[in-house]
mmCIF file of C-alpha atoms in Angstrom:
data_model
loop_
_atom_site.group_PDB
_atom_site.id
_atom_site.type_symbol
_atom_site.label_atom_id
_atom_site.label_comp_id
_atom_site.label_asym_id
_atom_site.label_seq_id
_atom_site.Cartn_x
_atom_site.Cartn_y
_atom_site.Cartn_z
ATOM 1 C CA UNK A 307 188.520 150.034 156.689
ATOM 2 C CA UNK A 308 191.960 151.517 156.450
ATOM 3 C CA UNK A 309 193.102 154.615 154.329
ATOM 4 C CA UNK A 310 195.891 152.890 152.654
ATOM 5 C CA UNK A 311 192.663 149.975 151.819
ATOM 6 C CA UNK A 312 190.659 153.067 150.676
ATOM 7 C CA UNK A 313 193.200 154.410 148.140
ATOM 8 C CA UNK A 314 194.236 151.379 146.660
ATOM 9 C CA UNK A 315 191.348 148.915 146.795
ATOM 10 C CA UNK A 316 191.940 145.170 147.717
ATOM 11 C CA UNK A 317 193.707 142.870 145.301
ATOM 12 C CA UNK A 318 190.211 141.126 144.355
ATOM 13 C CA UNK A 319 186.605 142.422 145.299
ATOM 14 C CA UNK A 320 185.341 140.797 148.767
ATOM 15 C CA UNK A 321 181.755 140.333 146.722
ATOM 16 C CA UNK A 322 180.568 141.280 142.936
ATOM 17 C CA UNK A 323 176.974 142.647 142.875
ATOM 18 C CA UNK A 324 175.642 141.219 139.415
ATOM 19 C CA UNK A 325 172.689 142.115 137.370
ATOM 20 C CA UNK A 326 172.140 138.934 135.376
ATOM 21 C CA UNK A 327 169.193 140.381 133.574
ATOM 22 C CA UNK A 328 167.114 142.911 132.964
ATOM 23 C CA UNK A 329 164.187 141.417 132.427
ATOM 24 C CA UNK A 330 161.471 141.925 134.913
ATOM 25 C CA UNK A 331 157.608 140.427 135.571
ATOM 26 C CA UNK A 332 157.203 143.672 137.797
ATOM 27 C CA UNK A 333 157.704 146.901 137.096
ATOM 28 C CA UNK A 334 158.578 148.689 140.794
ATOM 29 C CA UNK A 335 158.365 152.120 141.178
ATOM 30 C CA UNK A 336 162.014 152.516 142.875
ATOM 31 C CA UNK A 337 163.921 150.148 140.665
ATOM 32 C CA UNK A 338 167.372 150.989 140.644
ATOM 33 C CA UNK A 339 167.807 149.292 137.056
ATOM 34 C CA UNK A 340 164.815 150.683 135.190
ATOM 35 C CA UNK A 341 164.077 146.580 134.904
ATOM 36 C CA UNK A 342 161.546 145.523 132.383
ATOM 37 C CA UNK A 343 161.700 144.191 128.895
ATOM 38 C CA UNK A 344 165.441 142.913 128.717
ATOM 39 C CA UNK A 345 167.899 142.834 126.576
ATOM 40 C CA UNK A 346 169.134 141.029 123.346
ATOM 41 C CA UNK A 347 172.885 141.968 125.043
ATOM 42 C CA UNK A 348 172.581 139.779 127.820
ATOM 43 C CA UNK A 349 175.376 137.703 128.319
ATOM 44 C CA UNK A 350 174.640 134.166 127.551
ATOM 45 C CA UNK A 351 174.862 130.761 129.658
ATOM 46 C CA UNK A 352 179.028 130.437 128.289
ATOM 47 C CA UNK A 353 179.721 133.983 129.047
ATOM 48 C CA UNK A 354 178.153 133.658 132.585
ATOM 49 C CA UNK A 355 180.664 130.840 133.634
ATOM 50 C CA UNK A 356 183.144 132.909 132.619
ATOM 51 C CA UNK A 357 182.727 135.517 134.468
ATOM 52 C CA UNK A 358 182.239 132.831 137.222
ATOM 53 C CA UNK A 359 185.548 130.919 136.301
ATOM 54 C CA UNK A 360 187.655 134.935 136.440
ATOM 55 C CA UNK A 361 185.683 135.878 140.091
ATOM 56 C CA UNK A 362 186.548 132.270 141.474
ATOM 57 C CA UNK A 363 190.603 132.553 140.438
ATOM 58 C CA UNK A 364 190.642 136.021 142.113
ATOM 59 C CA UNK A 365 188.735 134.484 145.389
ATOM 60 C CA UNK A 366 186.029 136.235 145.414
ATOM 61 C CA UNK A 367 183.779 135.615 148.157
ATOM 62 C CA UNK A 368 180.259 136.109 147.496
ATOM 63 C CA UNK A 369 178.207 137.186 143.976
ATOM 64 C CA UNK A 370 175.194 139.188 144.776
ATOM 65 C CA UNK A 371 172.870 138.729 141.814
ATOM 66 C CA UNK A 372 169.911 140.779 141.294
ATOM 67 C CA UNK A 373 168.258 142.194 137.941
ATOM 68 C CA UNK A 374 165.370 142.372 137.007
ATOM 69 C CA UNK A 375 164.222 139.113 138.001
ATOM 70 C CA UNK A 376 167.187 136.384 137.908
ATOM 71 C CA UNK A 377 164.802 133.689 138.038
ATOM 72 C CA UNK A 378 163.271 134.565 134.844
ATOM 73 C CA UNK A 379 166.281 132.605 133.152
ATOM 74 C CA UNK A 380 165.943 129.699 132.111
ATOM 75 C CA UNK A 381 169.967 128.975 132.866
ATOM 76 C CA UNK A 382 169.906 130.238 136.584
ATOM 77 C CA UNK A 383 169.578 127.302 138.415
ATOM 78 C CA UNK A 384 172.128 126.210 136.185
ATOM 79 C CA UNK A 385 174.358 129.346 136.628
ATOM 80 C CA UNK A 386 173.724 128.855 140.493
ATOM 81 C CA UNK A 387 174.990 124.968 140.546
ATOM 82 C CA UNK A 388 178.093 126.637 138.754
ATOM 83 C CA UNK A 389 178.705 129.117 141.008
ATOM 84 C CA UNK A 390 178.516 127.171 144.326
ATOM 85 C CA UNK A 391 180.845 124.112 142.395
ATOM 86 C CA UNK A 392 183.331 126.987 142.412
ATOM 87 C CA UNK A 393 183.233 127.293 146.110
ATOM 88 C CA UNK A 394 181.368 130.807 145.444
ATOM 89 C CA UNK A 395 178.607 132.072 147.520
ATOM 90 C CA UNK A 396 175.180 133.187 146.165
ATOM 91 C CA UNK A 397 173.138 136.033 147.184
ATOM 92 C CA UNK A 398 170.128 136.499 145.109
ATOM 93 C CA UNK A 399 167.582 139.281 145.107
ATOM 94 C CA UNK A 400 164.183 138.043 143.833
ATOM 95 C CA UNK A 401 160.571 139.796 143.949
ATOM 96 C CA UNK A 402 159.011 136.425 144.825
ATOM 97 C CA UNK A 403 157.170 136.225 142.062
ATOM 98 C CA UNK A 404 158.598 133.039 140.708
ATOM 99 C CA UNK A 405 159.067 131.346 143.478
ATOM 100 C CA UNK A 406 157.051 127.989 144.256
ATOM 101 C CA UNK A 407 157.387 124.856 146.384
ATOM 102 C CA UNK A 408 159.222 123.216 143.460
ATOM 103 C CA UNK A 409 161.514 125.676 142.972
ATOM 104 C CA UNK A 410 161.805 126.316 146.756
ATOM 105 C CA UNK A 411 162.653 122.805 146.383
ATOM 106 C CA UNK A 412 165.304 122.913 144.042
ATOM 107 C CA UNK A 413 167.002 126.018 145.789
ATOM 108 C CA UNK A 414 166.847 123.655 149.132
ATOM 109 C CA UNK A 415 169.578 121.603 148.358
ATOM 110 C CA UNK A 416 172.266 124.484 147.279
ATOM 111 C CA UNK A 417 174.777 125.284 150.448
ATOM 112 C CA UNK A 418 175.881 128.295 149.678
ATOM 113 C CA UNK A 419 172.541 130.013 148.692
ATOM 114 C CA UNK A 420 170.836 132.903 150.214
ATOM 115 C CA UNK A 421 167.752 134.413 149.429
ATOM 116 C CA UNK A 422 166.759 138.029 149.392
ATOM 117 C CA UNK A 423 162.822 138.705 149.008
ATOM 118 C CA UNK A 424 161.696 141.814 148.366
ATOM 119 C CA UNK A 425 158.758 143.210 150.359
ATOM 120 C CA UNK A 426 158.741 146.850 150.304
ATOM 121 C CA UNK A 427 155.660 147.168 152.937
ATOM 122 C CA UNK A 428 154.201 145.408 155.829
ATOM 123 C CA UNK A 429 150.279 145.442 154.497
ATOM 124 C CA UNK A 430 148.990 145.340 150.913
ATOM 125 C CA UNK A 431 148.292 148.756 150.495
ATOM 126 C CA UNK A 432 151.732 149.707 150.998
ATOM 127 C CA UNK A 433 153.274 147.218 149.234
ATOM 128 C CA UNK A 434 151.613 147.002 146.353
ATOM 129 C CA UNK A 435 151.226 150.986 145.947
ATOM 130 C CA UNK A 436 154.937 150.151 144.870
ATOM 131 C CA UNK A 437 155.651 146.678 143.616
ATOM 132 C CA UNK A 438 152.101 146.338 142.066
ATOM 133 C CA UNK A 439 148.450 145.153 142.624
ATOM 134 C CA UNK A 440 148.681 141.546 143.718
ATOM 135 C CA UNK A 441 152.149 141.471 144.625
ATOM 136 C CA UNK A 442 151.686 141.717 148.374
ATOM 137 C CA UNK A 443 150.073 137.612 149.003
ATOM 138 C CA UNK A 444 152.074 136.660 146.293
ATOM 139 C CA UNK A 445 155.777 137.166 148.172
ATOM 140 C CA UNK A 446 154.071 136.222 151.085
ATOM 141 C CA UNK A 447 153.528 132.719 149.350
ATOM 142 C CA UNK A 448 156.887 132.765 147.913
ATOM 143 C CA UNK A 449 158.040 133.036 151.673
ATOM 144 C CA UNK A 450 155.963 130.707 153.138
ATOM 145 C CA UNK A 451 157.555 128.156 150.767
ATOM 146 C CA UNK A 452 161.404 129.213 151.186
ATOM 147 C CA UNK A 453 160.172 128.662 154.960
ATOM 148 C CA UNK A 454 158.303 125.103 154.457
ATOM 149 C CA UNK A 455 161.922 123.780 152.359
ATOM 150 C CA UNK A 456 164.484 125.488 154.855
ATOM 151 C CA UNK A 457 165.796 128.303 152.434
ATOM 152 C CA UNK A 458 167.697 130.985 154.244
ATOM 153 C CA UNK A 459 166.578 134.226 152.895
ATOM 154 C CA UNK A 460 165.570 137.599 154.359
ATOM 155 C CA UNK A 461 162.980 140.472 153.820
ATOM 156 C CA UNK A 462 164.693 143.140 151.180
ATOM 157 C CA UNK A 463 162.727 146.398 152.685
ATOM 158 C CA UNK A 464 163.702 149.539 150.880
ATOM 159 C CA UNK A 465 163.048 152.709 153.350
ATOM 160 C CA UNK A 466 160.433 154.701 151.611
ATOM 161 C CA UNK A 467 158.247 157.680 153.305
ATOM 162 C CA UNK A 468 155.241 154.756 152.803
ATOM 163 C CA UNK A 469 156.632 152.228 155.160
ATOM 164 C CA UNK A 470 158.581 153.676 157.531
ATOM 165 C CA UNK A 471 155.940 153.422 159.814
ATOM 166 C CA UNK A 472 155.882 149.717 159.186
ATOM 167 C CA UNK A 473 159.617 148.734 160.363
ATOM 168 C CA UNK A 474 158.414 146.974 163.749
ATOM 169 C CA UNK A 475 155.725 145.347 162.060
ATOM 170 C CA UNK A 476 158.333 144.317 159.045
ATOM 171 C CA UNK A 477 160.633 143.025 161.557
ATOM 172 C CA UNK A 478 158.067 140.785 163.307
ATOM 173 C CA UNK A 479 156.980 139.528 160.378
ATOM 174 C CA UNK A 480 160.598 138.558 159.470
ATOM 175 C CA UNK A 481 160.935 136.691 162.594
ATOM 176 C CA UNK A 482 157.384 134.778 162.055
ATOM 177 C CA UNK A 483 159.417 133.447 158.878
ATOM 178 C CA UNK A 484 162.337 132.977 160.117
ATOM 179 C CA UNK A 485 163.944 135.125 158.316
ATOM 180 C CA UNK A 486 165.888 138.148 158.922
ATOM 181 C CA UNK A 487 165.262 141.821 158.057
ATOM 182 C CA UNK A 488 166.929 143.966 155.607
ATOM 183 C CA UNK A 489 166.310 147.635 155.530
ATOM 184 C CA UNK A 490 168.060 149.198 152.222
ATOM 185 C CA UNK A 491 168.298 152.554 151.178
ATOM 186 C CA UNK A 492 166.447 154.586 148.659
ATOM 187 C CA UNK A 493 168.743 155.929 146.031
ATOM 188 C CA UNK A 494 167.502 158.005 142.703
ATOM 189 C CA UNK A 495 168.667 156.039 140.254
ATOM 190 C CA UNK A 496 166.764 154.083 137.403
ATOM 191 C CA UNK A 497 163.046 154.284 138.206
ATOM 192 C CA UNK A 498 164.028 156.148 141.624
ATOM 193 C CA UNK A 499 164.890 159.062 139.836
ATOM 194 C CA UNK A 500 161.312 159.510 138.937
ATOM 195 C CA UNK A 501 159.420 158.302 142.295
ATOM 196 C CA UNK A 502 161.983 160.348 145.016
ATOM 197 C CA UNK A 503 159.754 162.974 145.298
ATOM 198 C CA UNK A 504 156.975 160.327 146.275
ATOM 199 C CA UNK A 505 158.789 157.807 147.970
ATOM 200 C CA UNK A 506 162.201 158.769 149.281
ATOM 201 C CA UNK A 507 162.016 159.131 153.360
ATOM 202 C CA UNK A 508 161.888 162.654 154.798
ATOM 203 C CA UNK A 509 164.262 164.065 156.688
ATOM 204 C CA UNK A 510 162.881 163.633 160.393
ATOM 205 C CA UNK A 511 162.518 160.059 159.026
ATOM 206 C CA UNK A 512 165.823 159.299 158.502
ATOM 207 C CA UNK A 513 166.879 161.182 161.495
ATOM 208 C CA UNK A 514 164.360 158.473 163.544
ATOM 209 C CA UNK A 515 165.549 155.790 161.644
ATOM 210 C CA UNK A 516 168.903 156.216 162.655
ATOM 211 C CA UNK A 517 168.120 156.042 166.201
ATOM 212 C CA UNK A 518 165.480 152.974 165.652
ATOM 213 C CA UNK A 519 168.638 151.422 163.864
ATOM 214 C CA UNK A 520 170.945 151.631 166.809
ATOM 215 C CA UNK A 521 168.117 150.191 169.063
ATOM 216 C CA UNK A 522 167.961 147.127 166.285
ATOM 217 C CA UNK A 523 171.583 145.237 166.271
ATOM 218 C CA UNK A 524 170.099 142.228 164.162
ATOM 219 C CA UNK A 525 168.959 144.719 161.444
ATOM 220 C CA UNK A 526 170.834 143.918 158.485
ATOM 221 C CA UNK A 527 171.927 147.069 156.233
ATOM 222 C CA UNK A 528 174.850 146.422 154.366
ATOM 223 C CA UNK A 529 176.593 149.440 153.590
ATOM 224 C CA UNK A 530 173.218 151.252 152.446
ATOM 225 C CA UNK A 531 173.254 153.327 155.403
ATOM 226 C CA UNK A 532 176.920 153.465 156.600
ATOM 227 C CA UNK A 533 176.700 157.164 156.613
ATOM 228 C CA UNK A 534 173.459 157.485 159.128
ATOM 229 C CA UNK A 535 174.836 154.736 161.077
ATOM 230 C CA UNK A 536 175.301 155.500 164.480
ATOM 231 C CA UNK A 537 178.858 155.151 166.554
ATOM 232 C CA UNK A 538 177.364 152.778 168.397
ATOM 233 C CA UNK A 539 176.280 150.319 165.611
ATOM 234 C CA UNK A 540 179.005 151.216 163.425
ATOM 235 C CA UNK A 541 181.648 148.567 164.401
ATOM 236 C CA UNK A 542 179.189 145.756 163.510
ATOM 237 C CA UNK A 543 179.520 146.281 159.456
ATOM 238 C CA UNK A 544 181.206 148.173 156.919
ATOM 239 C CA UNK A 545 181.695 151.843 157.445
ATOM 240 C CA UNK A 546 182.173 153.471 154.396
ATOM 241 C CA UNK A 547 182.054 153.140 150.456
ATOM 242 C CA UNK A 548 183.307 150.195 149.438
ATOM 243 C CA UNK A 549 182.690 150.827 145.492
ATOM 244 C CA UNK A 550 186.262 149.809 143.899
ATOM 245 C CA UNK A 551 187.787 148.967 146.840
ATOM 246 C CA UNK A 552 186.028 146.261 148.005
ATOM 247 C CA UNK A 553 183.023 145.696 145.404
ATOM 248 C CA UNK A 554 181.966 146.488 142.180
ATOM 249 C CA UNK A 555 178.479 145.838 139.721
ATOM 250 C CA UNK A 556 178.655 143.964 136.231
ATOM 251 C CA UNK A 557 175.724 144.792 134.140
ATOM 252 C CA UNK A 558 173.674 142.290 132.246
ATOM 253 C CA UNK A 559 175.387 142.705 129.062
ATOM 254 C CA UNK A 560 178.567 142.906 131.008
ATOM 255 C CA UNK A 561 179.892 146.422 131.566
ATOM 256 C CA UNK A 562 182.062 146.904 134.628
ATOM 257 C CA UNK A 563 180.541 150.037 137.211
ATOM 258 C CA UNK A 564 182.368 150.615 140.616
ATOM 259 C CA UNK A 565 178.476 150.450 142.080
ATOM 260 C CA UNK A 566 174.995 149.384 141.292
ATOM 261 C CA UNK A 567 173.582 152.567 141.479
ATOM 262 C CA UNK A 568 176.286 154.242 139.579
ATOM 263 C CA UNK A 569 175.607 152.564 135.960
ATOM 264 C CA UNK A 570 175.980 155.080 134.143
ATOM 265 C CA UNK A 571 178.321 156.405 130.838
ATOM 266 C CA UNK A 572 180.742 158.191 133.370
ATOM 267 C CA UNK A 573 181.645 155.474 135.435
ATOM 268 C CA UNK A 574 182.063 152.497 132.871
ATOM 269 C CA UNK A 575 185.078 150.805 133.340
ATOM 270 C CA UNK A 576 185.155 148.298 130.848
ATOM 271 C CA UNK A 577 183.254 144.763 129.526
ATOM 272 C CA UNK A 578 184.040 141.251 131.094
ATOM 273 C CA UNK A 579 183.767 140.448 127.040
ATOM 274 C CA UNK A 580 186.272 142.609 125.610
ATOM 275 C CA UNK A 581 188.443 142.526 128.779
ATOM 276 C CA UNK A 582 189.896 140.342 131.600
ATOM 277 C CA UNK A 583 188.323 141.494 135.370
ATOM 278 C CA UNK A 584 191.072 141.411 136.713
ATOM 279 C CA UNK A 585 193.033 143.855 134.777
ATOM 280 C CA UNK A 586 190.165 146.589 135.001
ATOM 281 C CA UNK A 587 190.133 145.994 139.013
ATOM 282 C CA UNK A 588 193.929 146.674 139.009
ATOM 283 C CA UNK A 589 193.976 149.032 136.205
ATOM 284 C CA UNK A 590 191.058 151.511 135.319
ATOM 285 C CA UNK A 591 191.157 155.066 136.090
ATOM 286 C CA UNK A 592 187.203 154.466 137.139
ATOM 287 C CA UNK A 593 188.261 152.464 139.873
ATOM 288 C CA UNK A 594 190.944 154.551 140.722
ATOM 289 C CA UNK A 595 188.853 157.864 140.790
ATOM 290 C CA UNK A 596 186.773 156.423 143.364
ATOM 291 C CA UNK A 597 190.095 154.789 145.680
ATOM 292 C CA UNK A 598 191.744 158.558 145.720
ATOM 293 C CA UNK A 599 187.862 160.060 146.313
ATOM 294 C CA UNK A 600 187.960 162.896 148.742
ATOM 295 C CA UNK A 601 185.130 164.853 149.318
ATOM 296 C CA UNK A 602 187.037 167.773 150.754
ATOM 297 C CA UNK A 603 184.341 170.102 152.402
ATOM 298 C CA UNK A 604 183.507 166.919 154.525
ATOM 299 C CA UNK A 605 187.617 166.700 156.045
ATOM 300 C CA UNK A 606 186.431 168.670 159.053
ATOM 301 C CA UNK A 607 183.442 167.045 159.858
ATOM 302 C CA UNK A 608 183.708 165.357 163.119
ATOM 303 C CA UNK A 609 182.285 162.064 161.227
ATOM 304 C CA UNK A 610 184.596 162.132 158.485
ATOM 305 C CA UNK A 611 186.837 158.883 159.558
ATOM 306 C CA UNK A 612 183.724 157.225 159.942
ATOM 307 C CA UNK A 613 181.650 156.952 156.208
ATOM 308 C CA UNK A 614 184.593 159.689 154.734
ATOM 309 C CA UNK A 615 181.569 161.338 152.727
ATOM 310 C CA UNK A 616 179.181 159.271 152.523
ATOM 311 C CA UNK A 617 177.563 157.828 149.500
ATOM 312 C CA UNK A 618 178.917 158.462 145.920
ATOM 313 C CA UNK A 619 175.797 157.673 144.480
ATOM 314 C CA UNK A 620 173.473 159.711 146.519
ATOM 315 C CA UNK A 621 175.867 162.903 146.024
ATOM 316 C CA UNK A 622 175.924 161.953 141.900
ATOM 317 C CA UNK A 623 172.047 161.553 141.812
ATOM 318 C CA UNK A 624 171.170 165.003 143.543
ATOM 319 C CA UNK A 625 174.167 166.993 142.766
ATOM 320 C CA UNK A 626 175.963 164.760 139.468
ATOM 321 C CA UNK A 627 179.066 165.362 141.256
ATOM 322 C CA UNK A 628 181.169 162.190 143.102
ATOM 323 C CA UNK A 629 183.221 164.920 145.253
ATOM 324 C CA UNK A 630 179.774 166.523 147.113
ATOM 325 C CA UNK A 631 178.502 165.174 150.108
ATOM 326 C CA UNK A 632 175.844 162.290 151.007
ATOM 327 C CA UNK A 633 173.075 165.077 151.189
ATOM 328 C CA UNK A 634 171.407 162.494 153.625
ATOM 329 C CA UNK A 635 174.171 162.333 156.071
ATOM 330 C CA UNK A 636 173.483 162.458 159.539
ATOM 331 C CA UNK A 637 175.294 166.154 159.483
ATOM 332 C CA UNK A 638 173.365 167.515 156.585
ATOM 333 C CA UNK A 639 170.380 166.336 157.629
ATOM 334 C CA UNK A 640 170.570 168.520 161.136
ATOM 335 C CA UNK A 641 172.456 171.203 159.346
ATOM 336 C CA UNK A 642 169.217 171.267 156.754
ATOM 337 C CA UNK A 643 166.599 171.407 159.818
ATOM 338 C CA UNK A 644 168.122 173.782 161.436
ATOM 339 C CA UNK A 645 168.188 176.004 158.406
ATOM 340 C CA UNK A 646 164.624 175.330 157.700
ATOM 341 C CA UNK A 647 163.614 176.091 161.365
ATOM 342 C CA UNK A 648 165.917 179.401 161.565
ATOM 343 C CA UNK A 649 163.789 180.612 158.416
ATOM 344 C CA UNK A 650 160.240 179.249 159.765
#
């Protein structure tokens, strides 16, 4: 991405992540959204096509939709039908839970549909230590079935400290579904905040997983891991932040956030009800906070044109400060073992 792209953002996000709801039938111990009992805020059936109707004059490419559990409304078939009539893209997250050979079925004969399942562990014990008891042969089901009616989808993994052993196994099991795999990172927001201590990978394991990462080209990541990305994998995806310059969240109830796992009171922009999407992409000082961000004691870092800081979030969540460093950047991580082994 260039610099001028970086300080001034496209003229329309490339893809909107979305949480439709935040109502949940699980209750993860990572959720980014603190998912659960819902809201009466929620935007309803009209106001979703709205938002649908602004994204699809401003060309946006893709929607990711996650929650909570979209499924769990009763209008998101509906919503979905809308969405791809507008010549949008779907990506939605799910936990599985919902998902049956009928509505397998149903999702079939969508074009522009894909699937992310959630699977946070290659064996029940792993699994379900953070999704829940039970939940482990239930997405399993839910896969078989997006397999048996040809829905593309992949395996959502998020690294934790419990299943990092499991990534080979993960990936085969991917590939006996034909699906892909899709490693995301653990950040400490909603119920993360809680569970890092617990869950969140340790240091040599990010280190490894780095290096199993650039021996894996068909690993999808997104831009969770842009920052412990190697050189050599880099030029396959996006390599750096793209929070107001080329993405952006909308909440359930429909407040604007430049990222996902940065919905919180400092970083509202705005709501799709009270104002037009476009004018707080071009317009709010959010968005622009985050274009001109420049996490100065990373300038001199050899890496710096590569993730330019790393991620926002991560330096909020442990530090509450946008202009620190990604604590889990490649750098800091070696910088931090090499303390801890000089003081050993």
């Amino acid at each position: 991405m260039s610099s001028k792209i970086a300080r001034m953002g496209l003229r329309a996000p490339v893809n909107v992540t979305w949480e439709i709801t935040l109502k949940c039938n699980l209750h993860c111990a990572h959720c980014l959204s603190d998912a659960g009992a819902g809201s009466d805020r929620e935007l309803s059936f009209a106001e979703c096509r709205n938002v649908v109707d602004q994204l699809s004059a401003l060309k946006v490419f893709q929607i990711n939709i996650g929650g909570g559990e979209p499924f769990i409304r009763e209008d998101f078939l509906d919503l979905l039908d809308y969405a791809e009539a507008k010549g949008i893209i779907s990506c939605v997250s799910t936990n599985g839970m919902l998902v049956d050979n009928e509505l397998a079925r149903k999702l079939s004969r969508l074009e522009s549909l894909y699937l992310q399942v959630s699977l946070d562990g290659a064996t029940a014990e792993v699994n379900d230590a953070i999704r829940g008891e039970g939940t482990y042969d239930k997405i399993l089901h839910s896969m078989t079935c997006l397999t048996r009616q040809g829905v593309p989808f992949s395996i959502n993994t998020v690294l934790t400290r419990l299943n990092f052993s499991q990534l080979d196994t993960l990936r085969e099991m991917a590939g006996e579904y034909g699906a892909e795999l899709r490693v995301s990172r653990f950040r400490p927001s909603g119920r993360g905040k809680d569970s890092k201590a617990i869950l969140g990978p340790e240091k040599d394991q990010l280190e490894a997983f780095a290096e199993w990462l650039n021996g894996h080209d068909l690993i999808r990541t997104g831009d969770s891991f842009f920052s412990l990305t190697s050189e050599n994998r880099r030029a396959k995806g996006l390599d750096m932040c793209g929070a107001a310059k080329m993405t952006c969240c909308i909440s359930p109830s429909g407040d604007v956030y430049p990222c996902a796992f940065l919905q919180e009171r400092p970083f509202l922009v705005g709501n799709v009800r009270e104002k037009a999407f476009k004018d707080m992409w071009d317009h709010s000082l959010v968005f622009a906070r985050f274009r001109n961000l420049n996490v100065e004691t990373c300038i001199t870092c050899p890496r710096f044109d590569f993730c330019r800081g790393g991620c926002p979030a991560m330096a909020y969540h442990t530090y509450h400060d946008i202009n620190m460093p990604d604590p889990e950047c490649l750098i800091n991580l070696k910088v931090d073992v090499e303390s801890e082994s000089r003081h050993v």
